[in-house]
Structure formats: C-alpha cells, structure tokens
Amino acid sequence: MDRLHAMEVFVRVAEAGSFTAAADHLGLARSAVTRQIAALEAHLGVKLIARSTRSLKLTSAGLAYLERSREILDLVGVAESDLAGGDRRPRGPIRVSVPMSFGVRHLVPLVADFATTYPEVSLDMDFDDRQVNLIESGLDLAIRITTQLDPTQVARRLSVARMVTLASPDYLERHGCPQQPEDLLAH
C-alpha cells in the first residue's frame, strides 16, 4: 500500500464527505477509494470513518489522523516545490467567501494592492454571511467570524473580534437606555 496515496485519498474523502465525490475528484473508481480506506484502516488498526447507508463521519481517531495527514501532505508539497525550484509565484483563480461587513471594511481596500503584487492571481470574492462547505461551494478559502469550527476543515484564527451592542438614538428614545447587561433582556 502506498501510504502517502492512501493519506491523500483519506483526506479527500473527509473533505468531500463521501466516497463517490472523492472518487470523482481523484479520477478513481469508488471501489478503489473504498479499498484504499479499508487498507489504511487495516494498516493503522483503527476505524477512521464511521459509515452509515447515507453518510459518513470521522471517528475521533479519524479527526486526529486527518489533521496529521494534512500537515504531512502540505510538507510533501513544500518539499517537492523546493526541489522543483523555478517559478513559484502564485497564479490562477482564488475563490474566497467572506462576510459582507468584514469584506467591505477590511478586504476590499486591500484588493488593489493584492492585484498589483500578484497580477497572475484572479480573486473571486463571494460576500456571504452563511457558513459554507468549501468543497461543495467550490471555494478555496472562507473567512468567518465564529466560534463554531468545522473539524473537517483547516481553520486559523486571523484576529479576535470585539463584540459591541449598538442602538440608534431613536430606538433609545423610544425604549430607554439599558444601564447594565441584564437590561438587554427587556429589549
């Protein structure tokens, strides 16, 4: 068994959420993907994926293995690109989903500089506040303001958001100004 290939197959299954979608993406037969996962689980001696007739879910061992597999595959990619040398400038399309308020305030002002620095990269920005599945949505990256992280996706904290409560003068005139946090329950 080619363990590196098996890792790639496992990561794709975890990200896609199905054997069929992973097989399609990898250009393999579904049965080949199933065999790779079975061989990997046998080699490791643990179940990585809990399967039902309609869905699959990573086990706790699967979640841990997914994180390590991604790290290893990233390192292999870096090593290969270092050896290949040559032109490593970013190029191609990047699809990014970002909350409207955050995107307008923080990203839009940076787009012109980014385009000048990386002229071979085309940004496709989707301003959307809903949680998205990167694979299903065909996105490369999503920026979210949340504490609810999807364990099947790689997440990095970019910043800490400070929450504030605001009200218009008209609202305060009609309903009064809360003096302490408990007062907000009446609003």
Tab-separated table of C-alpha atoms in Angstrom, residues 8-149:
chain	number	residue	atom	x	y	z
A	8	GLU	CA	-4.410	11.708	0.008
A	9	VAL	CA	-7.464	9.539	-0.615
A	10	PHE	CA	-8.465	9.693	3.063
A	11	VAL	CA	-8.134	13.496	3.175
A	12	ARG	CA	-10.212	13.843	0.009
A	13	VAL	CA	-12.951	11.551	1.412
A	14	ALA	CA	-13.008	13.540	4.670
A	15	GLU	CA	-13.179	16.876	2.851
A	16	ALA	CA	-15.748	15.763	0.293
A	17	GLY	CA	-17.912	13.960	2.831
A	18	SER	CA	-18.445	10.995	0.536
A	19	PHE	CA	-16.563	8.211	-1.194
A	20	THR	CA	-18.237	8.975	-4.522
A	21	ALA	CA	-17.326	12.682	-4.508
A	22	ALA	CA	-13.756	11.846	-3.506
A	23	ALA	CA	-13.514	9.240	-6.266
A	24	ASP	CA	-14.803	11.731	-8.836
A	25	HIS	CA	-12.304	14.374	-7.716
A	26	LEU	CA	-9.391	11.934	-7.734
A	27	GLY	CA	-10.375	10.299	-11.009
A	28	LEU	CA	-10.669	6.887	-9.355
A	29	ALA	CA	-13.396	4.284	-9.173
A	30	ARG	CA	-15.453	4.413	-5.975
A	31	SER	CA	-14.385	0.824	-5.251
A	32	ALA	CA	-10.707	1.866	-5.450
A	33	VAL	CA	-11.325	4.625	-2.899
A	34	THR	CA	-13.170	2.183	-0.623
A	35	ARG	CA	-10.279	-0.305	-0.881
A	36	GLN	CA	-7.707	2.402	-0.099
A	37	ILE	CA	-9.580	3.457	3.044
A	38	ALA	CA	-10.075	-0.165	4.155
A	39	ALA	CA	-6.362	-0.895	3.628
A	40	LEU	CA	-5.379	2.256	5.524
A	41	GLU	CA	-7.676	1.392	8.443
A	42	ALA	CA	-6.297	-2.170	8.496
A	43	HIS	CA	-2.722	-0.867	8.437
A	44	LEU	CA	-3.409	1.573	11.288
A	45	GLY	CA	-5.562	-0.861	13.234
A	46	VAL	CA	-8.314	1.711	13.841
A	47	LYS	CA	-11.526	2.841	12.204
A	48	LEU	CA	-11.071	6.289	10.695
A	49	ILE	CA	-14.551	6.668	9.243
A	50	ALA	CA	-17.898	5.624	10.712
A	51	ARG	CA	-20.126	4.739	7.768
A	52	SER	CA	-23.887	4.541	7.510
A	53	THR	CA	-26.045	3.967	4.446
A	54	ARG	CA	-26.460	7.700	3.872
A	55	SER	CA	-23.482	9.432	5.425
A	56	LEU	CA	-20.038	9.115	6.845
A	57	LYS	CA	-18.476	10.697	9.873
A	58	LEU	CA	-14.887	10.740	11.041
A	59	THR	CA	-14.151	8.922	14.271
A	60	SER	CA	-12.013	10.651	16.899
A	61	ALA	CA	-9.033	8.721	15.510
A	62	GLY	CA	-10.077	9.847	12.028
A	63	LEU	CA	-10.166	13.507	13.065
A	64	ALA	CA	-6.692	13.255	14.593
A	65	TYR	CA	-5.353	11.391	11.557
A	66	LEU	CA	-6.928	13.955	9.212
A	67	GLU	CA	-5.099	16.808	10.915
A	68	ARG	CA	-1.738	14.998	10.767
A	69	SER	CA	-2.318	13.834	7.195
A	70	ARG	CA	-2.955	17.382	6.036
A	71	GLU	CA	0.251	18.540	7.721
A	72	ILE	CA	2.257	15.730	6.122
A	73	LEU	CA	0.791	16.299	2.663
A	74	ASP	CA	1.483	20.031	2.964
A	75	LEU	CA	5.103	19.305	3.910
A	76	VAL	CA	5.482	16.918	0.975
A	77	GLY	CA	4.107	19.606	-1.334
A	78	VAL	CA	6.569	22.172	0.033
A	79	ALA	CA	9.475	19.732	-0.317
A	80	GLU	CA	8.530	18.937	-3.902
A	81	SER	CA	8.161	22.579	-4.838
A	82	ASP	CA	11.503	23.418	-3.175
A	83	LEU	CA	13.213	20.714	-5.212
A	84	ALA	CA	11.479	21.748	-8.398
A	85	GLY	CA	12.742	25.302	-7.932
A	86	GLY	CA	11.746	27.567	-10.747
A	87	ASP	CA	8.847	29.943	-10.698
A	88	ARG	CA	6.807	29.668	-7.516
A	89	ARG	CA	4.774	32.831	-7.925
A	90	PRO	CA	1.092	32.442	-7.079
A	91	ARG	CA	-1.176	32.286	-10.114
A	92	GLY	CA	-4.675	31.285	-11.067
A	93	PRO	CA	-8.097	31.894	-9.582
A	94	ILE	CA	-8.819	32.029	-5.854
A	95	ARG	CA	-12.451	31.835	-4.745
A	96	VAL	CA	-12.961	33.463	-1.342
A	97	SER	CA	-16.124	33.703	0.747
A	98	VAL	CA	-16.201	36.480	3.314
A	99	PRO	CA	-18.914	38.109	5.469
A	100	MET	CA	-20.207	41.285	3.816
A	101	SER	CA	-19.352	43.696	6.638
A	102	PHE	CA	-15.864	42.257	7.182
A	103	GLY	CA	-15.094	42.086	3.471
A	104	VAL	CA	-16.170	45.635	2.701
A	105	ARG	CA	-14.331	47.074	5.677
A	106	HIS	CA	-11.128	45.017	5.703
A	107	LEU	CA	-10.579	43.218	2.383
A	108	VAL	CA	-11.895	45.476	-0.369
A	109	PRO	CA	-9.336	48.206	0.498
A	110	LEU	CA	-6.543	45.625	0.056
A	111	VAL	CA	-7.665	44.152	-3.275
A	112	ALA	CA	-5.910	46.726	-5.499
A	113	ASP	CA	-2.564	46.220	-3.740
A	114	PHE	CA	-3.015	42.442	-3.869
A	115	ALA	CA	-3.751	42.595	-7.609
A	116	THR	CA	-0.628	44.694	-8.179
A	117	THR	CA	1.557	42.356	-6.115
A	118	TYR	CA	0.090	39.164	-7.609
A	119	PRO	CA	-1.046	40.046	-11.137
A	120	GLU	CA	-1.433	36.388	-12.152
A	121	VAL	CA	-3.966	35.695	-9.386
A	122	SER	CA	-7.624	36.435	-10.028
A	123	LEU	CA	-9.760	36.952	-6.929
A	124	ASP	CA	-13.386	35.886	-6.992
A	125	MET	CA	-14.915	37.203	-3.768
A	126	ASP	CA	-18.279	35.940	-2.547
A	127	PHE	CA	-19.766	38.233	0.101
A	128	ASP	CA	-21.929	35.904	2.184
A	129	ASP	CA	-22.530	35.592	5.925
A	130	ARG	CA	-23.677	31.958	5.983
A	131	GLN	CA	-21.464	29.033	6.956
A	132	VAL	CA	-20.253	27.267	3.825
A	133	ASN	CA	-18.786	23.914	2.896
A	134	LEU	CA	-15.660	24.754	0.915
A	135	ILE	CA	-15.773	21.613	-1.212
A	136	GLU	CA	-19.480	21.774	-2.071
A	137	SER	CA	-19.284	25.506	-2.792
A	138	GLY	CA	-16.145	25.236	-4.913
A	139	LEU	CA	-14.362	27.719	-2.658
A	140	ASP	CA	-10.653	27.854	-1.863
A	141	LEU	CA	-10.976	29.895	1.289
A	142	ALA	CA	-13.642	31.241	3.628
A	143	ILE	CA	-13.248	33.883	6.297
A	144	ARG	CA	-15.800	33.624	9.084
A	145	ILE	CA	-16.499	35.328	12.387
A	146	THR	CA	-17.433	32.345	14.523
A	147	THR	CA	-16.583	30.075	17.399
A	148	GLN	CA	-18.167	27.071	15.640
A	149	LEU	CA	-15.370	25.436	13.648
